[in-house]
Tab-separated table of C-alpha atoms in Angstrom:
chain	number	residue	atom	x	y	z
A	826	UNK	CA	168.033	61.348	118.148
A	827	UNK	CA	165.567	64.413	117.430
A	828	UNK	CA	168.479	66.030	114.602
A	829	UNK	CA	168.445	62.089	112.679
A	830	UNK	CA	164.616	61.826	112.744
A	831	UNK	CA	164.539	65.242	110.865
A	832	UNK	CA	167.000	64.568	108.708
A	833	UNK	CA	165.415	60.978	107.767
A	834	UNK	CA	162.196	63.095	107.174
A	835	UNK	CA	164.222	65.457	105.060
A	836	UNK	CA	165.641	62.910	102.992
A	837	UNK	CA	162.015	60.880	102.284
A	838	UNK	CA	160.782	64.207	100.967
A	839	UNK	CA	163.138	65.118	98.555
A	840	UNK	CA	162.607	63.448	95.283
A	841	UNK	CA	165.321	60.960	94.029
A	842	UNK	CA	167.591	62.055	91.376
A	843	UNK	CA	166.280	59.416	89.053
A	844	UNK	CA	162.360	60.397	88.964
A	845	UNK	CA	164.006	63.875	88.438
A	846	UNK	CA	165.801	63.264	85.533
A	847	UNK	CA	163.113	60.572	83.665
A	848	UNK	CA	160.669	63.679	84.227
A	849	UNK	CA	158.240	61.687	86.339
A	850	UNK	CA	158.824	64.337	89.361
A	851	UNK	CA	155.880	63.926	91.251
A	852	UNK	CA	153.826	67.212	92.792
A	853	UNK	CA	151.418	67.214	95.233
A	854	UNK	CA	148.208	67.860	94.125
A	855	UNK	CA	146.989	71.221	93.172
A	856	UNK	CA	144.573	73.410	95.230
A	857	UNK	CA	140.900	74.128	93.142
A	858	UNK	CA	140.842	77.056	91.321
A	859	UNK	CA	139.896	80.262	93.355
A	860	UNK	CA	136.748	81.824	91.047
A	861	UNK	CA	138.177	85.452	89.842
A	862	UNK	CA	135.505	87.374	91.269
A	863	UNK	CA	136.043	85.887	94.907
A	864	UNK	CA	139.712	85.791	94.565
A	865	UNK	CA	140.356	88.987	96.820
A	866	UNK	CA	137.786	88.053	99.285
A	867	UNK	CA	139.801	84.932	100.553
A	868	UNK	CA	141.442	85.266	103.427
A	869	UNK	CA	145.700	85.358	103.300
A	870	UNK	CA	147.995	82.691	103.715
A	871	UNK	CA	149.488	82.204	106.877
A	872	UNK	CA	152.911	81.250	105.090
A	873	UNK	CA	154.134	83.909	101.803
A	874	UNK	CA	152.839	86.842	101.203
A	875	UNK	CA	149.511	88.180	100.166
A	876	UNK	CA	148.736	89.029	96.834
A	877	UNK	CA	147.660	92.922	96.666
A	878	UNK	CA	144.147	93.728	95.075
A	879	UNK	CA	144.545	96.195	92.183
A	880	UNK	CA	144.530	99.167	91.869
A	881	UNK	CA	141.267	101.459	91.696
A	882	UNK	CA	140.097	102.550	87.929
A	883	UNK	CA	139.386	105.555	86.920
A	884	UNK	CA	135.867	105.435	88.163
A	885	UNK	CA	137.784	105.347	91.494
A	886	UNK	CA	136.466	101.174	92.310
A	887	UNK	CA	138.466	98.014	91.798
A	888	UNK	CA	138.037	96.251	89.111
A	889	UNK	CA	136.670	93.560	91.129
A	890	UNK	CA	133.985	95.631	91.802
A	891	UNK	CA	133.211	95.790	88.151
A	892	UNK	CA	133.406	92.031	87.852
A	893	UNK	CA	130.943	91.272	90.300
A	894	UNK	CA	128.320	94.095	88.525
A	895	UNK	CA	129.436	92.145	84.801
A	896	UNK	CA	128.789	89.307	86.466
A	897	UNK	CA	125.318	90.332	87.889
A	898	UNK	CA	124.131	91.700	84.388
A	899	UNK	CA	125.320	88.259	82.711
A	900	UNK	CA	122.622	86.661	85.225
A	901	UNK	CA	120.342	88.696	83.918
A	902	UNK	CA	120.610	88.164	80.362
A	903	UNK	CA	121.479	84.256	81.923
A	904	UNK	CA	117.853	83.947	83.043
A	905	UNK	CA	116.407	85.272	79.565
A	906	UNK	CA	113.850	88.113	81.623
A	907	UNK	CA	113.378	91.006	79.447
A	908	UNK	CA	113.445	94.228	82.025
A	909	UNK	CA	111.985	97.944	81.599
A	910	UNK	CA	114.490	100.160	79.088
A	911	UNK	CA	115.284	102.439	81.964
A	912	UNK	CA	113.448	103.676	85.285
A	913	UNK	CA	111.205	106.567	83.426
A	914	UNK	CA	109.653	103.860	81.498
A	915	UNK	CA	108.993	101.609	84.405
A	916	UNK	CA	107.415	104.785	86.311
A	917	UNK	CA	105.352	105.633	83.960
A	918	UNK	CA	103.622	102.535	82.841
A	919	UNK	CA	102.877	101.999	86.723
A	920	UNK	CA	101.186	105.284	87.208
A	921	UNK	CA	99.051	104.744	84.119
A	922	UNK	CA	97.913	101.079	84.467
A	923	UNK	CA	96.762	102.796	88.356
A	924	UNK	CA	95.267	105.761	86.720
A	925	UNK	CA	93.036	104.073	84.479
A	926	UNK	CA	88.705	104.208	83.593
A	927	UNK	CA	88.361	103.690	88.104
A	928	UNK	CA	89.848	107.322	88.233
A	929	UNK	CA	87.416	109.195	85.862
A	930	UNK	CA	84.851	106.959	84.938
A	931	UNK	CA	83.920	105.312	88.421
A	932	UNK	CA	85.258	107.425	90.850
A	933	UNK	CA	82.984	110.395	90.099
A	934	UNK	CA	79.956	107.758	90.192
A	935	UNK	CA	80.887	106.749	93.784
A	936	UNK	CA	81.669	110.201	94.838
A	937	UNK	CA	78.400	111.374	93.447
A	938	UNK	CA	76.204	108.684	95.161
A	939	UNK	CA	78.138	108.429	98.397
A	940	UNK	CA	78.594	111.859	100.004
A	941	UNK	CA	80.791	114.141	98.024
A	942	UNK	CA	83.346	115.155	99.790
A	943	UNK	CA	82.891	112.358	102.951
A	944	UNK	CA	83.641	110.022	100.098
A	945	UNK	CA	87.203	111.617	99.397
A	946	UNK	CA	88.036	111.930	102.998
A	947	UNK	CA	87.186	107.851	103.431
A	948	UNK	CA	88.948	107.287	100.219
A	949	UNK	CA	92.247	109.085	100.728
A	950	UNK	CA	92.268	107.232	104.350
A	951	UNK	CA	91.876	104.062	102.620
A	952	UNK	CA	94.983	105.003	100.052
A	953	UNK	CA	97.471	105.559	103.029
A	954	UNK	CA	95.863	102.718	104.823
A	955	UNK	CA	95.593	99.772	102.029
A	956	UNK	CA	96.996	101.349	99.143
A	957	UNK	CA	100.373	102.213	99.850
A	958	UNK	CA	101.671	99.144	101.974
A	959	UNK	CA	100.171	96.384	99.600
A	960	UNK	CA	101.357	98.432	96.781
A	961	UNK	CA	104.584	97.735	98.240
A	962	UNK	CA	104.127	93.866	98.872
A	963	UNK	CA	103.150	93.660	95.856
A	964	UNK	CA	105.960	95.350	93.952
A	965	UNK	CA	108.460	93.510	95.994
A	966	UNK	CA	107.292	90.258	95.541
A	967	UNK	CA	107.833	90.857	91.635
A	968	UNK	CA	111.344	92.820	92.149
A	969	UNK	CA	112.458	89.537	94.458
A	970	UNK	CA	111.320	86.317	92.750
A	971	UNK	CA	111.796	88.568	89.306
A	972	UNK	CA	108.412	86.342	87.680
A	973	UNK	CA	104.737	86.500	87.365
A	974	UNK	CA	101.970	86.819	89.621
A	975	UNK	CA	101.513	83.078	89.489
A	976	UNK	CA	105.341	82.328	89.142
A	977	UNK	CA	106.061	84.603	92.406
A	978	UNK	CA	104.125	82.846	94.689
A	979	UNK	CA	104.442	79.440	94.066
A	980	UNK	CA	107.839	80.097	94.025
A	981	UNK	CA	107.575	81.854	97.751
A	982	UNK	CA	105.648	78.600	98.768
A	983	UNK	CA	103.761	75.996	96.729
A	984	UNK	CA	100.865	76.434	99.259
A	985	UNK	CA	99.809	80.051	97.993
A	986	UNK	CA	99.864	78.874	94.247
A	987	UNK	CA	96.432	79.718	94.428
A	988	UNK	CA	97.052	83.036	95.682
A	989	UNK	CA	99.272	83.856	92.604
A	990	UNK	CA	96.396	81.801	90.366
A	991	UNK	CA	93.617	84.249	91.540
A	992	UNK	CA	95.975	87.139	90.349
A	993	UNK	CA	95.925	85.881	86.688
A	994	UNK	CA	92.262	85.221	87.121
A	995	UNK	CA	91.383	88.820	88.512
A	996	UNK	CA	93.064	89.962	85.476
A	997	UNK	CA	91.690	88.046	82.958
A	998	UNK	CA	88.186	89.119	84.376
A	999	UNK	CA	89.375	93.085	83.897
A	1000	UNK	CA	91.210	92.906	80.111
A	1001	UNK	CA	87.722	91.297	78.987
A	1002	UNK	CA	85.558	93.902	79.931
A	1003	UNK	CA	87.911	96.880	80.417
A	1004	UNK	CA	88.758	96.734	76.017
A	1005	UNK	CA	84.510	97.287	75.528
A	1006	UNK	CA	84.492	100.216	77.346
A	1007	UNK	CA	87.301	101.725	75.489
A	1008	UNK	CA	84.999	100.091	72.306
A	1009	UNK	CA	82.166	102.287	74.180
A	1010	UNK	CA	84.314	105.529	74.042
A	1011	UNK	CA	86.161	105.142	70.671
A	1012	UNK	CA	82.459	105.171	69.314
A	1013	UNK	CA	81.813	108.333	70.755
A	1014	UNK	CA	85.064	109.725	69.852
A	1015	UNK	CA	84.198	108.991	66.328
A	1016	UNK	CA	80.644	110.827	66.934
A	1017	UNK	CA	82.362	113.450	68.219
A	1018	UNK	CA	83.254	114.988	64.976
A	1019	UNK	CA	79.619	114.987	64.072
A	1020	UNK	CA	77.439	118.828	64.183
A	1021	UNK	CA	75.290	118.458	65.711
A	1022	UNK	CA	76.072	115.485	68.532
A	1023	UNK	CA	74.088	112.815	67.695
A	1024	UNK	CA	73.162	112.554	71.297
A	1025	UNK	CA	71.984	115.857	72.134
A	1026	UNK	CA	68.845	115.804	73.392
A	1027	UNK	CA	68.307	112.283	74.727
A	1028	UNK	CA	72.127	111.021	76.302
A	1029	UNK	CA	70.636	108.338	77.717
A	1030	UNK	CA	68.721	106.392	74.817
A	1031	UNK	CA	72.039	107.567	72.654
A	1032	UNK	CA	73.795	105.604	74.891
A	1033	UNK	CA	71.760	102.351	75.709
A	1034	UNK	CA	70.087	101.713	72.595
A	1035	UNK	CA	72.516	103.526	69.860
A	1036	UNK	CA	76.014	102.561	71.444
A	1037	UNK	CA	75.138	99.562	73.647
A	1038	UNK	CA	72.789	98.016	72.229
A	1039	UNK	CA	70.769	96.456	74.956
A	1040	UNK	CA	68.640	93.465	75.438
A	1041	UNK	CA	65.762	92.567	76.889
A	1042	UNK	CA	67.613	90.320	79.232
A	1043	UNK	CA	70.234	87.312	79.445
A	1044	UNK	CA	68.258	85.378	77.017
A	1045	UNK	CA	68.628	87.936	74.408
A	1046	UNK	CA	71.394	86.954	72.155
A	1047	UNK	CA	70.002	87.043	68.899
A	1048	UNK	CA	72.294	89.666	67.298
A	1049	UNK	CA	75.327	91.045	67.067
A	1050	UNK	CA	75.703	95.095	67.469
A	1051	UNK	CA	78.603	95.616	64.881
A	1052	UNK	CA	79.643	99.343	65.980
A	1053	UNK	CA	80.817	97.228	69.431
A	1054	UNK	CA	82.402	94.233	67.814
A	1055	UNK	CA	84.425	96.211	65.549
A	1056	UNK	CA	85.693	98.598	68.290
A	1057	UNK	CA	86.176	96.054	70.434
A	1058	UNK	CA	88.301	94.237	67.951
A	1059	UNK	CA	90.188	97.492	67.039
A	1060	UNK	CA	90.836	97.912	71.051
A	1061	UNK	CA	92.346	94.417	71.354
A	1062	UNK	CA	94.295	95.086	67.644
A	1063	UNK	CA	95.620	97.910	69.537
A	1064	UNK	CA	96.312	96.073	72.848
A	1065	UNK	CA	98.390	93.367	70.595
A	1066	UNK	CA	100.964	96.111	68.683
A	1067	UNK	CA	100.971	97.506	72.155
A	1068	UNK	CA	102.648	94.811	73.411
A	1069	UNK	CA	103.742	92.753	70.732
A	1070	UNK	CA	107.253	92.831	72.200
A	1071	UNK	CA	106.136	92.985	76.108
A	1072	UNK	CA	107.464	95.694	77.684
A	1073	UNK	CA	110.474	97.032	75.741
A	1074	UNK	CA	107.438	97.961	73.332
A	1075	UNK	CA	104.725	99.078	75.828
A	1076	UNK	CA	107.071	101.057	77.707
A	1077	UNK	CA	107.662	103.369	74.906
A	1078	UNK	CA	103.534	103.668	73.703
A	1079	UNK	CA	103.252	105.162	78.060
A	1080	UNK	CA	105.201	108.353	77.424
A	1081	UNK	CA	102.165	109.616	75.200
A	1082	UNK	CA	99.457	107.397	77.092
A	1083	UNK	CA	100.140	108.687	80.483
A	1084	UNK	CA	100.563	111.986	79.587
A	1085	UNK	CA	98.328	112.979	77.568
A	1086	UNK	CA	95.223	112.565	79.866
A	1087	UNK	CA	96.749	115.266	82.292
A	1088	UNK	CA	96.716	117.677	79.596
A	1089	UNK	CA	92.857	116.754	78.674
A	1090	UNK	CA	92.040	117.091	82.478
A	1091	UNK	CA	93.479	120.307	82.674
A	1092	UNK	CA	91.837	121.440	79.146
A	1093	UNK	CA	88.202	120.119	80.958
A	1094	UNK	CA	88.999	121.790	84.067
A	1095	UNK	CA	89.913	125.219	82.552
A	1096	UNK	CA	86.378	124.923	80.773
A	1097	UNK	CA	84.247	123.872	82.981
A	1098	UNK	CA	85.792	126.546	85.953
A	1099	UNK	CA	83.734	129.017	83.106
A	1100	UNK	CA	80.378	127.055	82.848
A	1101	UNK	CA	77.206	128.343	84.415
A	1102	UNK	CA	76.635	126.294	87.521
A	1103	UNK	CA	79.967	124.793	87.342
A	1104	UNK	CA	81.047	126.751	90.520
A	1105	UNK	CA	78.313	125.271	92.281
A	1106	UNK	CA	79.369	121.823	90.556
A	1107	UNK	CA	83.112	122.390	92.796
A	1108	UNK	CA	81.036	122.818	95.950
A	1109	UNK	CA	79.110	119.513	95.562
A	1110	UNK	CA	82.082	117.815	95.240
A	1111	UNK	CA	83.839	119.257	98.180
A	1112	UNK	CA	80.996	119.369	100.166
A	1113	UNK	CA	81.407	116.547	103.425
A	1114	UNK	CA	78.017	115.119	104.309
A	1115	UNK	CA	78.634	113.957	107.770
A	1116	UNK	CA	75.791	111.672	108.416
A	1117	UNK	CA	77.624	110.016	105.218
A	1118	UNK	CA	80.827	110.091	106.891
A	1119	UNK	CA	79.530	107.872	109.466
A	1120	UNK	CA	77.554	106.045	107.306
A	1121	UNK	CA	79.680	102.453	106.815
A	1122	UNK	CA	78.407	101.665	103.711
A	1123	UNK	CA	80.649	104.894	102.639
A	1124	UNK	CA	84.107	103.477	103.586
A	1125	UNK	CA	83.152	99.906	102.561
A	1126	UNK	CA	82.742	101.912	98.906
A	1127	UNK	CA	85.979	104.002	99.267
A	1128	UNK	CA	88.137	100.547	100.066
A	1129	UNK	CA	86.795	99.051	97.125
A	1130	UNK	CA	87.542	101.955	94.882
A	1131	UNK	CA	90.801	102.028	96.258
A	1132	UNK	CA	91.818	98.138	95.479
A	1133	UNK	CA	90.003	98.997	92.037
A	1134	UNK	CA	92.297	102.072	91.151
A	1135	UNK	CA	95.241	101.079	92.697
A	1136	UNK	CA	94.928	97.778	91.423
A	1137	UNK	CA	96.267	95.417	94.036
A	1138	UNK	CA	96.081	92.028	94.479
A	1139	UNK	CA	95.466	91.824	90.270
A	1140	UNK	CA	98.916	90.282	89.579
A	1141	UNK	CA	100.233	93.326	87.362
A	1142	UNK	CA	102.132	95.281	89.988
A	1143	UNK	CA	104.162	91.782	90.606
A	1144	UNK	CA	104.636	91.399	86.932
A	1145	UNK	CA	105.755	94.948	86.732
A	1146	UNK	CA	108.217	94.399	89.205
A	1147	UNK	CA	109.443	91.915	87.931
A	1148	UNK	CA	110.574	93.353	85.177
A	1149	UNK	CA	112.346	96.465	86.735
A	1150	UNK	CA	115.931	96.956	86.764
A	1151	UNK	CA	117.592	95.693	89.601
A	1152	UNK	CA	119.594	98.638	89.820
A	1153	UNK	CA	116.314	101.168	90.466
A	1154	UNK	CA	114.144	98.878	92.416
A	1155	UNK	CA	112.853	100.402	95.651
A	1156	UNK	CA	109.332	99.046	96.778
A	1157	UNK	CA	108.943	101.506	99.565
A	1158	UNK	CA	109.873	104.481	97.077
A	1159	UNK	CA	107.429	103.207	94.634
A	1160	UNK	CA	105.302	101.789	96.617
A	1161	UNK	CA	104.488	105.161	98.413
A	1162	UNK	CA	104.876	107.445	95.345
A	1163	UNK	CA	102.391	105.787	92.814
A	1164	UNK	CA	99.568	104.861	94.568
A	1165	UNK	CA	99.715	108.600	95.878
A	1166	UNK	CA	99.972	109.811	92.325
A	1167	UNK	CA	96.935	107.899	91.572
A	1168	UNK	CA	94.761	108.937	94.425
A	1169	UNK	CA	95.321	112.734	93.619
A	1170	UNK	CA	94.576	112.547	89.995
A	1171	UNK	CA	91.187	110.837	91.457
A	1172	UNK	CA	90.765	114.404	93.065
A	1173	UNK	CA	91.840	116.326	90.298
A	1174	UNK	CA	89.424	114.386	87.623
A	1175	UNK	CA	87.016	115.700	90.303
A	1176	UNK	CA	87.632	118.790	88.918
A	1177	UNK	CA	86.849	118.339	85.523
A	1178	UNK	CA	83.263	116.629	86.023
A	1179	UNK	CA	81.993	118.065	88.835
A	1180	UNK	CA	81.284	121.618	86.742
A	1181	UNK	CA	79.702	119.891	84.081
A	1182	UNK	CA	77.182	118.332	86.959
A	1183	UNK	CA	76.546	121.876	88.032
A	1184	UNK	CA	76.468	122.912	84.741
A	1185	UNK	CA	73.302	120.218	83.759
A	1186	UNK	CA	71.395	120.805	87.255
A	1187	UNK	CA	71.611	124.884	86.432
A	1188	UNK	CA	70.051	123.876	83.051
A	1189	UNK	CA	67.596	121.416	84.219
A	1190	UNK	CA	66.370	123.633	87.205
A	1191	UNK	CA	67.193	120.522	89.273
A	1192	UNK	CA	69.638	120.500	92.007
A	1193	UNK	CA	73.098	118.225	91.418
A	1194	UNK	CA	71.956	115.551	94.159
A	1195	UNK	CA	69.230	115.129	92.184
A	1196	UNK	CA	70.297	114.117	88.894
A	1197	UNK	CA	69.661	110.617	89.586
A	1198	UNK	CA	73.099	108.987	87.798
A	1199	UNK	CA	75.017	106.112	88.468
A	1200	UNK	CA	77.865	104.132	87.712
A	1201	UNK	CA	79.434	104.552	84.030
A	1202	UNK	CA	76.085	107.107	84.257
A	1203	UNK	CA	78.419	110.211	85.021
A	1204	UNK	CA	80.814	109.663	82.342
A	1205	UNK	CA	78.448	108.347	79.227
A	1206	UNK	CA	75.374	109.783	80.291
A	1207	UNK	CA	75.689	113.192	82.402
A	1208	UNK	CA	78.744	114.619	80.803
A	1209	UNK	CA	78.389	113.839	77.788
A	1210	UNK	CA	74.897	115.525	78.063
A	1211	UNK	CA	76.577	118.577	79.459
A	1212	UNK	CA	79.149	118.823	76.128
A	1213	UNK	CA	75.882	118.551	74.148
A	1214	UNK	CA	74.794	121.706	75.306
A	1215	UNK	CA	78.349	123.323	74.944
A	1216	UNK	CA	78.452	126.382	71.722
A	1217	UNK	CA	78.488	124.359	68.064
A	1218	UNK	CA	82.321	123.902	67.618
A	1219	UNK	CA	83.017	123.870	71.464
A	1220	UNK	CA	81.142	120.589	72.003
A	1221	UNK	CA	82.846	118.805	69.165
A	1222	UNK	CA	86.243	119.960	70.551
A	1223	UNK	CA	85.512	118.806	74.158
A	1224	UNK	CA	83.689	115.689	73.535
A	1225	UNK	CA	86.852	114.336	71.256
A	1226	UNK	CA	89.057	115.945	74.250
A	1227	UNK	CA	87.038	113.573	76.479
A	1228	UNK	CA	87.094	110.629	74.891
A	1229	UNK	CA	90.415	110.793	73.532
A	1230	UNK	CA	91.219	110.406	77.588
A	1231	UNK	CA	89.198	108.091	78.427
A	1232	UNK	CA	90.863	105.963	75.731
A	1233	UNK	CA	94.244	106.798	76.390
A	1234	UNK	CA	93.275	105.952	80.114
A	1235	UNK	CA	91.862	102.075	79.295
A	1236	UNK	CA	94.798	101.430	77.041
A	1237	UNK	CA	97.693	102.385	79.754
A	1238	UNK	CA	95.148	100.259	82.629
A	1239	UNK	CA	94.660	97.814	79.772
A	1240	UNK	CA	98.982	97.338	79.315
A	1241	UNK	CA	99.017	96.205	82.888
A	1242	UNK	CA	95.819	93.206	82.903
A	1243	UNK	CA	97.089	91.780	79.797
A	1244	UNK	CA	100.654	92.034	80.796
A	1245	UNK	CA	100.045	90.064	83.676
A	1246	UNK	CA	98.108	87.272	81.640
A	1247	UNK	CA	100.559	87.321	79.107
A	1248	UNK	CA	103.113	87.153	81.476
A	1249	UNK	CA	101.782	84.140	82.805
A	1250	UNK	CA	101.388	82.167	80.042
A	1251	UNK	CA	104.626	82.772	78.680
A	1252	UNK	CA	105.947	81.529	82.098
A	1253	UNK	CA	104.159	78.595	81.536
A	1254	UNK	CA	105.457	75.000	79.633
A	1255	UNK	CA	102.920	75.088	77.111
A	1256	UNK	CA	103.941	78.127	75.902
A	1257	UNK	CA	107.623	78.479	77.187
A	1258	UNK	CA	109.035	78.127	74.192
A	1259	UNK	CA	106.801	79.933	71.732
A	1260	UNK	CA	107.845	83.260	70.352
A	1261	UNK	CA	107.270	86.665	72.226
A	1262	UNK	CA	105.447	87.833	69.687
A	1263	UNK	CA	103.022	84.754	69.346
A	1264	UNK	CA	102.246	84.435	72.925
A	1265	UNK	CA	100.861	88.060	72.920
A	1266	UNK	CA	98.756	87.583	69.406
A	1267	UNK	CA	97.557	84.535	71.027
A	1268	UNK	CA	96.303	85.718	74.151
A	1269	UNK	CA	94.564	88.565	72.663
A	1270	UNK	CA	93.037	86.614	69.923
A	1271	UNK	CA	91.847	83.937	72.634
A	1272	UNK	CA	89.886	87.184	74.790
A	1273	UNK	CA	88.553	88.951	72.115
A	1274	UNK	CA	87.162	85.377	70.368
């Protein structure tokens, strides 16, 4: 009975002769396709035998390997985000929107007025502390959700939209103050070429009255001072060709941006080792007042300085990330390296205006701690007071040295504010589907108007 139930079963699957020769053989239906990149991942058949992978290229993987990375780059290109050219590029427009103005315009100021070298010990505390690990959030947020500050977090969860919203608004705050002080310095870069300085003998009028022009108050709007508005509008000019093609073009302007402020510093440093007084300058700034130390008004200053140099939390260390290649993204590398980087050039631009401090208290008969300067003071009003009274020639050469960095300085800080803004409106429907180009020209026409 068992041998004529098979054979029944035999005979009811075995097509008749007659579908066979009208062609209407039925098959059963067809398994779905196995995608080619997974295909060696399935598991084998219990019944024939498995199909072998192939054999390794010359680069000694399987070419499924090198499907899966094709495939991965085609995702990129898929989702239309424009990455960094390579990692150099990416590197080196993160150290120099970090080391920006906060390292040698307003880091001197706070050293100066808080304790000297109390200041650095609170400060470099404060760049292990806070620096380096929201560095590192930051950066990874923008290397996971590969979008804007805004973008990234509403994406992570629609309840910190606000979160990524206060980003874009932090750095819409910086790019529309941050382009009138490089206004302020490309003035006296073009003074600089003047014999003598036209600020020698009175820095500070020079500076308020001549460069500034300031009002009597708030309520004083009556005029325009022209030597700002056109610098101003040549620094936002410059910001648009910067990054008139986002970052494939403002990754190439960083190579001479970032670097060429080290070689001013050390050009400013050699000089002012040589100064009269400027020995006594170094030991001001190294000095550690330790009633300042404990003093928590001291620290309070130091963490500020350090979210204003590092620049956390102002939506262009997210945008940067997103934008790195997949293939070199490493937060905690990166995270650890740059704000490090930026925290000893702090020290080192030390270095280069601490001498000239010495060098106006030995002239003035008054002692460093009593030069009475703060804020931008330092940099517009004290140093350039001390290049004044540098040998005819000498001054010119520094004071266009100095500026020159203090430029190059706002414009590589200046790459990573508007980035983020322009990052976010491009990421936006408005202005989704507008032209790289255009979204940049309009953003910086909209700030500087």
């Amino acid at each position: 009975e068992p041998r004529r139930r098979r054979r029944r079963l035999i005979i009811m699957m075995v097509p008749e002769v007659d579908d066979m020769k009208g062609g209407n053989m039925h098959s059963p239906p067809s398994a779905p396709p196995i995608p080619h990149a997974n295909l060696y991942q399935q598991e084998p058949s219990v019944i024939g035998v498995p199909v072998p992978p192939p054999s390794p290229g010359p680069g000694g993987s399987a070419n499924h390997n090198n499907n899966n990375n094709n495939d991965d780059d085609e995702q990129v290109v898929e989702d239309g985000r424009q990455e960094f050219s390579n990692y150099a590029e990416f590197f080196l427009t993160s150290v120099g929107y970090c080391v920006g103005l906060g390292n040698l315009v307003v880091y001197p100021g706070r050293v100066y007025n808080h304790g000297g070298g109390a200041f650095i010990v609170a400060y470099f505390v404060f760049v292990l502390v806070l620096g380096v690990p929201l560095y590192m959030h930051d950066l990874k947020v923008g290397q996971f959700f590969r979008k804007g500050a805004y973008g990234s977090f509403s994406e992570m969860s629609p309840l910190l939209a606000g979160t990524g919203l206060a980003h874009v608004l932090i750095a819409s705050i910086m790019i529309a103050y941050f382009n009138v002080i490089i206004g302020w310095a490309a003035i006296y870069l073009y003074h600089s070429f003047f014999d003598p300085l036209p600020w020698e003998g009175d820095t500070r009028t020079f500076f308020y009255q001549e460069v500034c022009g300031a009002s009597a108050g708030l309520g004083d709007v009556n005029r325009i001072v022209w030597p700002v508005f056109g610098a101003n509008a040549a620094a936002w000019l410059l910001t648009c060709i910067v990054l008139i093609k986002g970052v494939s073009s403002g990754g190439k302007v960083v190579y001479v941006t970032v670097t060429l402020p080290y070689l001013c510093i050390a050009a400013l440093i050699a000089r002012g080792a040589t100064l009269p007084g400027g020995p006594e300058g170094i030991k001001e700034y190294l000095n550690v007042d330790v009633e300042k130390l404990q003093d928590v008004t001291t620290w309070v200053r130091a963490a500020n300085q350090v979210f204003y140099s590092v620049g956390v939390a102002m939506g262009a260390i997210v945008t940067f990330g997103s934008y790195q290649q997949r293939k070199n993204a490493s937060y905690a590398r990166d995270g650890f390296i740059i704000p490090v980087i930026n925290g000893l050039t702090s020290f080192l631009g030390g270095f280069a205006i601490f001498p000239m401090l010495g060098h106006i208290a030995q002239n003035t008969g008054l002692g460093i701690e009593d030069l009475d300067l703060s804020g931008f003071g330092v940099t517009f009003i004290a140093y350039t007071e001390g290049l004044a009274s540098l040998p005819r020639g000498w001054a010119q050469a520094f004071s266009a040295i100095f500026f020159l960095m203090i430029i190059t300085l706002g414009v590589d800080t200046q790459i990573g504010v508007a980035e983020t803004v322009i990052t976010f409106a491009r990421e936006t429907r408005a202005m989704g589907s507008w032209p790289e180009p255009l979204v940049t020209a309009g953003v910086c026409l909209g700030f500087w108007a």
